[in-house]
Coordinates of C-alpha atoms and ligand atoms in Angstrom, one line a residue:
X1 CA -32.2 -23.2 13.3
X2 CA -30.0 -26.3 11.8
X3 CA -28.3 -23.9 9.7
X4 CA -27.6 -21.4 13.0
X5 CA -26.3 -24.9 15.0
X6 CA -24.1 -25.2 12.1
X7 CA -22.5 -22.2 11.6
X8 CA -22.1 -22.4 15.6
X9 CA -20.1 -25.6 15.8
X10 CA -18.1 -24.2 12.8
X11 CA -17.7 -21.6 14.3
X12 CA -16.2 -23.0 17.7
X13 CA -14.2 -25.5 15.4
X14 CA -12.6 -22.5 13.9
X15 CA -11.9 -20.3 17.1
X16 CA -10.5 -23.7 17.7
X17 CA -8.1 -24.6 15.2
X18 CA -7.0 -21.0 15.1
X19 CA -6.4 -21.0 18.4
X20 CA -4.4 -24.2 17.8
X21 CA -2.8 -22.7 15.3
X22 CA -1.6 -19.0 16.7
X23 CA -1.3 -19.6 20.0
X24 CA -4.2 -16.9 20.9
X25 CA -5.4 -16.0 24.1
X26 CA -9.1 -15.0 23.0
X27 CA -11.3 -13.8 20.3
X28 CA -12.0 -10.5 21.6
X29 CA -8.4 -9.6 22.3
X30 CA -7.8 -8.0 19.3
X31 CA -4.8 -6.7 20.0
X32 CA -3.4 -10.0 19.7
X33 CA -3.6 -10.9 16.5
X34 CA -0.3 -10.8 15.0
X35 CA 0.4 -7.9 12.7
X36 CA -3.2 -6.5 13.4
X37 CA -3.1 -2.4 13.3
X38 CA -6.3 -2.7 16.1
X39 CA -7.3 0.7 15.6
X40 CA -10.7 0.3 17.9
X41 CA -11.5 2.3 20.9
X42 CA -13.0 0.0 23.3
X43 CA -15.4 -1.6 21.5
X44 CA -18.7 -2.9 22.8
X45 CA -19.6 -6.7 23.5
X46 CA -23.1 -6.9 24.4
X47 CA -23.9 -8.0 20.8
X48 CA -22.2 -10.9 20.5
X49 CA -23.1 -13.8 17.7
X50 CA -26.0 -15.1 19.6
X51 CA -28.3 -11.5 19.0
X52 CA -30.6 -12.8 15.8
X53 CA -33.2 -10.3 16.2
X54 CA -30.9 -8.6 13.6
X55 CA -31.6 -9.6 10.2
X56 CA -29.1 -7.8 8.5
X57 CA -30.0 -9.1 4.7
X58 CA -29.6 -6.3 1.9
X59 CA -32.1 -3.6 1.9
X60 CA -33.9 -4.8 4.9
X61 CA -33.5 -1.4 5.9
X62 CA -32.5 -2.1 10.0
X63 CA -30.4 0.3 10.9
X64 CA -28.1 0.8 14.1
X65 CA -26.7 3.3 16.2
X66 CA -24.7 6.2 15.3
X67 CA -21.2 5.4 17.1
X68 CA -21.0 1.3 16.1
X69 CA -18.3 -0.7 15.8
X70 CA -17.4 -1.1 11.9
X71 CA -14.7 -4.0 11.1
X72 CA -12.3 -3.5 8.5
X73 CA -10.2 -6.7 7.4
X74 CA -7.7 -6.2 5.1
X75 CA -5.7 -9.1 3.9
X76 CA -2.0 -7.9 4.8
X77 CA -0.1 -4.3 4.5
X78 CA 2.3 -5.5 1.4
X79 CA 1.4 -3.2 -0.9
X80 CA 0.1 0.9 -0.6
X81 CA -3.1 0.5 -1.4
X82 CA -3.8 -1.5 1.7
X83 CA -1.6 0.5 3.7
X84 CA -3.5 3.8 2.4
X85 CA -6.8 2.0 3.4
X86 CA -5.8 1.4 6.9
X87 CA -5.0 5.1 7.6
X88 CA -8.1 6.1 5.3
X89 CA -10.5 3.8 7.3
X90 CA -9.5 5.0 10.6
X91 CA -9.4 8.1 9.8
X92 CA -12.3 8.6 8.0
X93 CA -14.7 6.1 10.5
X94 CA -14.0 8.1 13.1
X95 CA -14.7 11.3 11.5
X96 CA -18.0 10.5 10.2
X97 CA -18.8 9.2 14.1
X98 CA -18.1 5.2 13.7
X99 CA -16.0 2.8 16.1
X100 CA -13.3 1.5 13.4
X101 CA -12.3 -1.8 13.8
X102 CA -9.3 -1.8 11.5
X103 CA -7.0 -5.0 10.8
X104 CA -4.8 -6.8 8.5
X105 CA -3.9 -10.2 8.6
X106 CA -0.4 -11.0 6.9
X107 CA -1.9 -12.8 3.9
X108 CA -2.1 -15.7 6.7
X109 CA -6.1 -17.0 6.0
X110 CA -6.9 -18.1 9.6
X111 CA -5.3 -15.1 11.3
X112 CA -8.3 -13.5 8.7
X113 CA -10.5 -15.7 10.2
X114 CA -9.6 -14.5 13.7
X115 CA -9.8 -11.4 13.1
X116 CA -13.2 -11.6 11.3
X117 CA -14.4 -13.5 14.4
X118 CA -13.1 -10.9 16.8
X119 CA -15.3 -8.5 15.3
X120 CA -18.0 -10.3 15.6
X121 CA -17.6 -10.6 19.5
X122 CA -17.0 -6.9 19.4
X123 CA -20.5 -6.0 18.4
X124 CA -19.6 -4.7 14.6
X125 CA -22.8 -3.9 12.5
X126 CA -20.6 -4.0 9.3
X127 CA -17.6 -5.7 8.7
X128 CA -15.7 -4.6 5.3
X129 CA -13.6 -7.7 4.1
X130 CA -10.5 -7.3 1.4
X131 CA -10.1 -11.0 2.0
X132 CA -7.2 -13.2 1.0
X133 CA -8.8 -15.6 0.3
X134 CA -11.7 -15.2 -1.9
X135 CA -12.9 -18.6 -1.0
X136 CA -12.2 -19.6 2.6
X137 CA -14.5 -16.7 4.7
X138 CA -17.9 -18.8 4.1
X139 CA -18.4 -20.1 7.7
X140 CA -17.1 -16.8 9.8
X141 CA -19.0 -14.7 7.4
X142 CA -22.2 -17.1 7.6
X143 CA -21.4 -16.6 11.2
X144 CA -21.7 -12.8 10.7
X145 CA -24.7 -12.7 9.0
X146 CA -26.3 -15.0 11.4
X147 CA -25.5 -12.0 14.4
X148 CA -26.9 -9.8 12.0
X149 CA -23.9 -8.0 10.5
X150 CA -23.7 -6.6 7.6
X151 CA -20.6 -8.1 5.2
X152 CA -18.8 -6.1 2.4
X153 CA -16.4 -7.2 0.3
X154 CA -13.8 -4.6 -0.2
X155 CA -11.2 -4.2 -3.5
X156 CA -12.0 -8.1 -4.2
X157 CA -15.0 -10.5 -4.4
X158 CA -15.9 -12.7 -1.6
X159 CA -16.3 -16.2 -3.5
X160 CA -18.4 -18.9 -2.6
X161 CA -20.8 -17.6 -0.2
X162 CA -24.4 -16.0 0.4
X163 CA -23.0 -14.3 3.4
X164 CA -21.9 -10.9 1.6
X165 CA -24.3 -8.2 1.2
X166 CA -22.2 -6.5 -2.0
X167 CA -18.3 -6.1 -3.0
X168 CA -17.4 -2.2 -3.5
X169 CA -14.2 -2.6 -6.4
X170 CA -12.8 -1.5 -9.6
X171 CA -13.9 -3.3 -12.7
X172 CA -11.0 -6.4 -12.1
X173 CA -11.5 -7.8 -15.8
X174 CA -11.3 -3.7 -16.8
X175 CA -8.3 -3.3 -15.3
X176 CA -6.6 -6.2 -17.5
X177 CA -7.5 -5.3 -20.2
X178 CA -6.1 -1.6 -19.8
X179 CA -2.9 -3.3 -18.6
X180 CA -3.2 -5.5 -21.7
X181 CA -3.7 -2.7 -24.4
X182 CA -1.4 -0.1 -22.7
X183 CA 1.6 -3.0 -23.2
X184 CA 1.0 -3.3 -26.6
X185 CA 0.7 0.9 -27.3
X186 CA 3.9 1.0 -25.1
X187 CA 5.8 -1.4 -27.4
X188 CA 4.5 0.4 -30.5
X189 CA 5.6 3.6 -28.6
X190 CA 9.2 2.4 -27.6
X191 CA 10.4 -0.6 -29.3
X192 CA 10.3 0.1 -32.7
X193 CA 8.3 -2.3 -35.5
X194 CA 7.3 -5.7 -34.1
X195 CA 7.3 -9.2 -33.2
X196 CA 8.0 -8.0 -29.9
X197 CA 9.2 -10.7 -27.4
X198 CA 7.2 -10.7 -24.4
X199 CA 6.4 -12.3 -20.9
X200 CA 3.6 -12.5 -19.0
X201 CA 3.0 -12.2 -15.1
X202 CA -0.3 -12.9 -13.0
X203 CA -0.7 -11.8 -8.9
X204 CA -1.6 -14.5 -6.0
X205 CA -3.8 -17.1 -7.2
X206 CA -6.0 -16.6 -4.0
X207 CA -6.8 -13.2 -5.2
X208 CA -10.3 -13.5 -6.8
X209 CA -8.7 -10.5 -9.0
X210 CA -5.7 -12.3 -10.0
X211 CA -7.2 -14.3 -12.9
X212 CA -9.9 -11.7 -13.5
X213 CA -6.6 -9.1 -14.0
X214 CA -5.2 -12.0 -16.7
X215 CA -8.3 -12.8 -18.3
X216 CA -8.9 -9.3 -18.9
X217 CA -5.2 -8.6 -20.2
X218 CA -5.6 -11.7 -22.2
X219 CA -8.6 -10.9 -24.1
X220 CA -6.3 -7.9 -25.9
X221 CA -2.7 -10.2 -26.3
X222 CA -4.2 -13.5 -27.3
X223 CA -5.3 -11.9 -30.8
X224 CA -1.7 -10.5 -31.2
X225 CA 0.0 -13.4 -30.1
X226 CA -1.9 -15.7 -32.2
X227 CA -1.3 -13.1 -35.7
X228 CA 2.4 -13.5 -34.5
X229 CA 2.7 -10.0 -33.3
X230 CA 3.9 -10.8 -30.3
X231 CA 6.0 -13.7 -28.9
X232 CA 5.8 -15.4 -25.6
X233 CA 9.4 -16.5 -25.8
X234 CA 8.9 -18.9 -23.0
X235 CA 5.8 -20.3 -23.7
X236 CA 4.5 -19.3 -20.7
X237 CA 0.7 -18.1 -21.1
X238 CA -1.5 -20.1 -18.8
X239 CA -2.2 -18.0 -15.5
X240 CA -1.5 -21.2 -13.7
X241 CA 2.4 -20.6 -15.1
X242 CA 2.5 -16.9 -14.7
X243 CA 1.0 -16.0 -11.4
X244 CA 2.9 -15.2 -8.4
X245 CA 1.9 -16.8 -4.8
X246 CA 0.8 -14.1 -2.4
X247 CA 1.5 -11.6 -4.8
X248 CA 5.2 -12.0 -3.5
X249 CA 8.1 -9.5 -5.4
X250 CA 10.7 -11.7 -4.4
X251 CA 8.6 -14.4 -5.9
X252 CA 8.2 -12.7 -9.2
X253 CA 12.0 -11.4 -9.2
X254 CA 13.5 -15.3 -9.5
X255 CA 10.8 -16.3 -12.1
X256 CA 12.0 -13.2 -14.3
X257 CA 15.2 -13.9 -13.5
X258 CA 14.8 -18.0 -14.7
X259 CA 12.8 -16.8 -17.9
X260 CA 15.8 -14.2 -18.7
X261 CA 18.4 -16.5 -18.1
X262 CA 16.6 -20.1 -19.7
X263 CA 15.6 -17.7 -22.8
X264 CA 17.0 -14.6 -23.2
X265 CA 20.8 -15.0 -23.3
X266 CA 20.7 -14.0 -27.2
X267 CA 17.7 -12.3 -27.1
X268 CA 16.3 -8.7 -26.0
X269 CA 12.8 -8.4 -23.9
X270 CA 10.6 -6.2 -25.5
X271 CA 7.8 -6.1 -22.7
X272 CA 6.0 -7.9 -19.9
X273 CA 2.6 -7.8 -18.2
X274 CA 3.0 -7.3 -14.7
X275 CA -0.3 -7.3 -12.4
X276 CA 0.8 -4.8 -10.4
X277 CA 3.4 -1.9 -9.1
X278 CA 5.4 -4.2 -6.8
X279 CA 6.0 -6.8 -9.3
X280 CA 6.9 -4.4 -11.7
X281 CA 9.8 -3.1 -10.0
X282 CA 10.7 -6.7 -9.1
X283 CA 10.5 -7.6 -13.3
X284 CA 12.3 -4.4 -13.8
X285 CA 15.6 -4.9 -11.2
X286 CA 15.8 -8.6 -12.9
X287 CA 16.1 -7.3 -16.4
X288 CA 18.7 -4.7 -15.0
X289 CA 20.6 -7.1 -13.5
X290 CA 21.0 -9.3 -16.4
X291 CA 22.1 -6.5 -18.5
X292 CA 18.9 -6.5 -20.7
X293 CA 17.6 -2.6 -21.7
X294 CA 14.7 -2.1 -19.9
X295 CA 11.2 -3.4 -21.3
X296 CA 8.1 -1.8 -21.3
X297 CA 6.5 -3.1 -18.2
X298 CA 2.4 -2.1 -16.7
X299 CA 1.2 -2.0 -13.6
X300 CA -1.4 -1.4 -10.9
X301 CA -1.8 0.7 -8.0
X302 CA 0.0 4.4 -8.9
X303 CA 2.5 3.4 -6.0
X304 CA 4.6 6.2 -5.1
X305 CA 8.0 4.4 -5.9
X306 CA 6.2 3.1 -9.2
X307 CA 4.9 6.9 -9.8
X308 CA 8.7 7.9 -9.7
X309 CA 9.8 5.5 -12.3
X310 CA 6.9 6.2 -14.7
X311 CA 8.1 10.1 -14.4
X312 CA 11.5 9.2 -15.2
X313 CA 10.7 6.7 -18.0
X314 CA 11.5 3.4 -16.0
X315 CA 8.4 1.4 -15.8
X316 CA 6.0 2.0 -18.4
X317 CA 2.8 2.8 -16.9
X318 CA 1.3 2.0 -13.5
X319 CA -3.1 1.9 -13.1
X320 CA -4.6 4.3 -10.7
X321 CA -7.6 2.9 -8.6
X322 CA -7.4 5.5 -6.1
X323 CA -8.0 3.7 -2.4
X324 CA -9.5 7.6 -1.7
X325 CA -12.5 6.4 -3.9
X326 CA -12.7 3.3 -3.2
X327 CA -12.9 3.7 1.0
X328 CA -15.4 7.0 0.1
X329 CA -18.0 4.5 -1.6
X330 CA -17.4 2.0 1.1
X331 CA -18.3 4.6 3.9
X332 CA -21.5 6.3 1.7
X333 CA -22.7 2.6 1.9
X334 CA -22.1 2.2 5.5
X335 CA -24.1 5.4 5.9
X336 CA -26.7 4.2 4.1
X337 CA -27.0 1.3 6.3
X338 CA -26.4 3.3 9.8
X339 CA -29.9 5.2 8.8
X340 CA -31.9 2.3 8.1
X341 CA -31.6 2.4 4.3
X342 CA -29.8 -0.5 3.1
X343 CA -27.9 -1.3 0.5
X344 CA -27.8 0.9 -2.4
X345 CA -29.3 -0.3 -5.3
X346 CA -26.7 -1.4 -8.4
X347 CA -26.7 -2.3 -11.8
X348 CA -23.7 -4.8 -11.9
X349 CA -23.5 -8.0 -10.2
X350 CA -21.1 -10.9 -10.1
X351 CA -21.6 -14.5 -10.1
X352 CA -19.6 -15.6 -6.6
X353 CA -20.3 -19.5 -7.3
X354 CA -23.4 -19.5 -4.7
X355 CA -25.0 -15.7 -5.2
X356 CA -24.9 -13.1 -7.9
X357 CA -23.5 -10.4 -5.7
X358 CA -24.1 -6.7 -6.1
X359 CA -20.9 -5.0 -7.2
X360 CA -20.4 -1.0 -6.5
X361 CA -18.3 -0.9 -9.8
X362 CA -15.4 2.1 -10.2
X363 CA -13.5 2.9 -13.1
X364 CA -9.4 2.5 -13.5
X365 CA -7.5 5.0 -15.3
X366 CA -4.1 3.8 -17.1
X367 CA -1.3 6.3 -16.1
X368 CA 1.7 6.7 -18.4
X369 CA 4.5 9.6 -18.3
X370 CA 2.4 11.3 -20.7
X371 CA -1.1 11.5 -18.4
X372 CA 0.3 11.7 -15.0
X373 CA 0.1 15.5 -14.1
X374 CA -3.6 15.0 -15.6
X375 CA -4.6 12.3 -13.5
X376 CA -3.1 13.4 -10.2
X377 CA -4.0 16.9 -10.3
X378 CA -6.1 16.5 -7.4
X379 CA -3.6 14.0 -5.9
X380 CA -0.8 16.5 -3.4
X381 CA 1.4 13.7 -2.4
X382 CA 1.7 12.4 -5.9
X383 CA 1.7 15.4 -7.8
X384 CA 5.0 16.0 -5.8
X385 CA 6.6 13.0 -7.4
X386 CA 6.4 14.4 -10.8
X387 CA 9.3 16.8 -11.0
Ligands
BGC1 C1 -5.4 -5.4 -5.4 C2 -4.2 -4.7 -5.9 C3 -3.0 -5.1 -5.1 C4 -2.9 -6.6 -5.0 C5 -1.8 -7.1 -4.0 C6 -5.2 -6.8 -5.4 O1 -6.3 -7.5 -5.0 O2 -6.5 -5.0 -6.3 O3 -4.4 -3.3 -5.7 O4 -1.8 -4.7 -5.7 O5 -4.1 -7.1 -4.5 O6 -2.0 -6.5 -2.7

């Protein structure tokens, strides 16, 4: 009961401050919130947050009716994997007889909020978060759960909260250290016998995957750095130095450019960890810019751009983690809880600093000019890419 009064007055302090903040009419205009892709029919709002008859904790096994609302909210459109999520989502909700809910938020944390809070009003029995945050959806989720929704995490962990009911994702540490060993085979491969002078680059420190992505990259390049195989010629190896805010290009295009122009002006860049696709291509214009041949450079997210220049030999590798898969386990779980049978049981959990939370685990696959036709076989739009 105290714990219900609680999340209410946070609740109403958040619609607040929000409000405050955006300038928003109301919570259940969802149309209003900013770069929101509201893809709902009309949704229903006769379950609002006060319905606790609900309890919607894992495998309790309550189901609900066939044509629910289901929230998606992804944490902004910046790179194609949300983008493909959003049209998957819609798409694929509706097909299999759901209400979607679908919006992003601009990487802005209380238009997340808002939009989490909306679909609470609307009457959502699930709500699928890819937050930006993995740390600041505690009270609107606790809110959730208290109305009986069920809450999961999508692509990244939810930190910091009992108020998720599992995190659907591929392996984050997993897909470091593929980025981390497919840098070193690409040196071996293209830049002759080593030391090979490196740099390293981490995504937005919000990101619960951003330091799980460097940790995991790290655990292969420590060794080699330390042996003196490879050489961080700006000394820059703490994720704190490398990341990039909000996972911003731009962002990672002026570091690359500082680091090539404070420490490469009589030197040649062998190779650099990037996190992702985006960055990548961002690490990549720098170096052409400033005259350097191009490094070996990984990334994430078989973006079509990023698939281009990994068939033509620009960018190294990219990692696929196809949003396909990722959006199919999230809907057989919704399914599952739809006909009463809660959440699917799981061998691998995370520790999210209040809960070990069940994890629906799926495996990356490094791409590299050599794989490609192999891996996206089944994959029409970026099969086309490879000619
Ligand atoms: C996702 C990546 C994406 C990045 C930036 C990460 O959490 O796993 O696929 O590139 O966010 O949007």
């Amino acid at each position: 009961m105290k714990r219900r009064l609680l999340s209410m007055l946070l609740a109403a302090a958040l619609t607040a401050t929000v409000f405050a903040g955006c300038g928003r009419e109301g919570t259940t205009d969802s149309s209003s919130a900013g770069s929101s892709t509201d893809t709902a029919a009309e949704a229903d709002s006769d379950s609002g947050s006060d319905d606790s008859s609900a309890a919607a904790d894992a495998g309790s096994g309550e189901g609900f009716e066939e044509g629910a609302t289901i929230g998606i909210s992804l944490p902004w459109l910046g790179t194609q994997n949300w983008k493909e999520a959003e049209t998957m989502f819609t798409e694929e909700l509706t097909a299999a007889g759901y209400t979607p809910l679908v919006q992003a938020a601009d990487n802005k944390v209380p238009q997340q909020q808002q939009q989490i809070e909306s679909m609470i009003q609307n009457g959502a029995k699930v709500i699928v978060v890819g937050p930006i945050d993995g740390t600041q959806l505690g009270a609107v989720l606790e809110e959730a759960k208290d109305a009986g929704v069920y809450v999961i995490g999508y692509d990244r962990l939810i930190e910091n909260t009992e108020a998720v009911d599992g995190v659907v994702q591929f392996g984050s540490v997993r897909t470091g250290e593929l980025q981390g060993q497919a840098l070193l085979d690409g040196l071996k491969a293209n830049k002759g016998d080593g030391p090979y002078n490196i740099e390293l680059f981490g995504g937005g420190p919000a990101d619960p995957n951003a330091p799980n992505f460097f940790t995991g990259a790290m655990s292969v390049l420590q060794p080699e750095i330390d042996a003196g195989n490879l050489v961080v010629v700006s000394g820059q190896t703490d994720f704190t130095q490398c990341a990039t805010e909000d996972w911003d290009n731009k962002k990672a295009q002026s570091r690359m450019d500082s680091l090539l122009a404070g420490n490469y002006s009589d030197k040649e860049i062998d190779g650099v960890l990037s996190p992702n696709d985006g960055i990548a291509r961002a690490i990549i214009t720098s170096c052409e810019d400033a005259g350097q041949p191009i490094p070996v450079v990984t990334g994430l997210d078989a973006e079509n751009e990023s698939v281009s220049w990994v068939w033509e030999g620009k960018q190294y590798c990219t990692v696929a983690k196809p949003t396909q898969d990722l959006v199919a386990k999230t809907i057989e779980i919704i399914n599952s809880l739809q006909a009463g049978n809660g959440m699917p049981t799981t061998d691998v959990t995370a520790d999210n600093g209040k809960k070990e939370v069940n994890i629906y685990e799926l495996d990356p696959v490094v791409v590299t000019k050599d794989n490609a036709k192999e891996v996206f076989a089944d994959d029409e739009e970026r099969m086309a890419l490879l000619q």
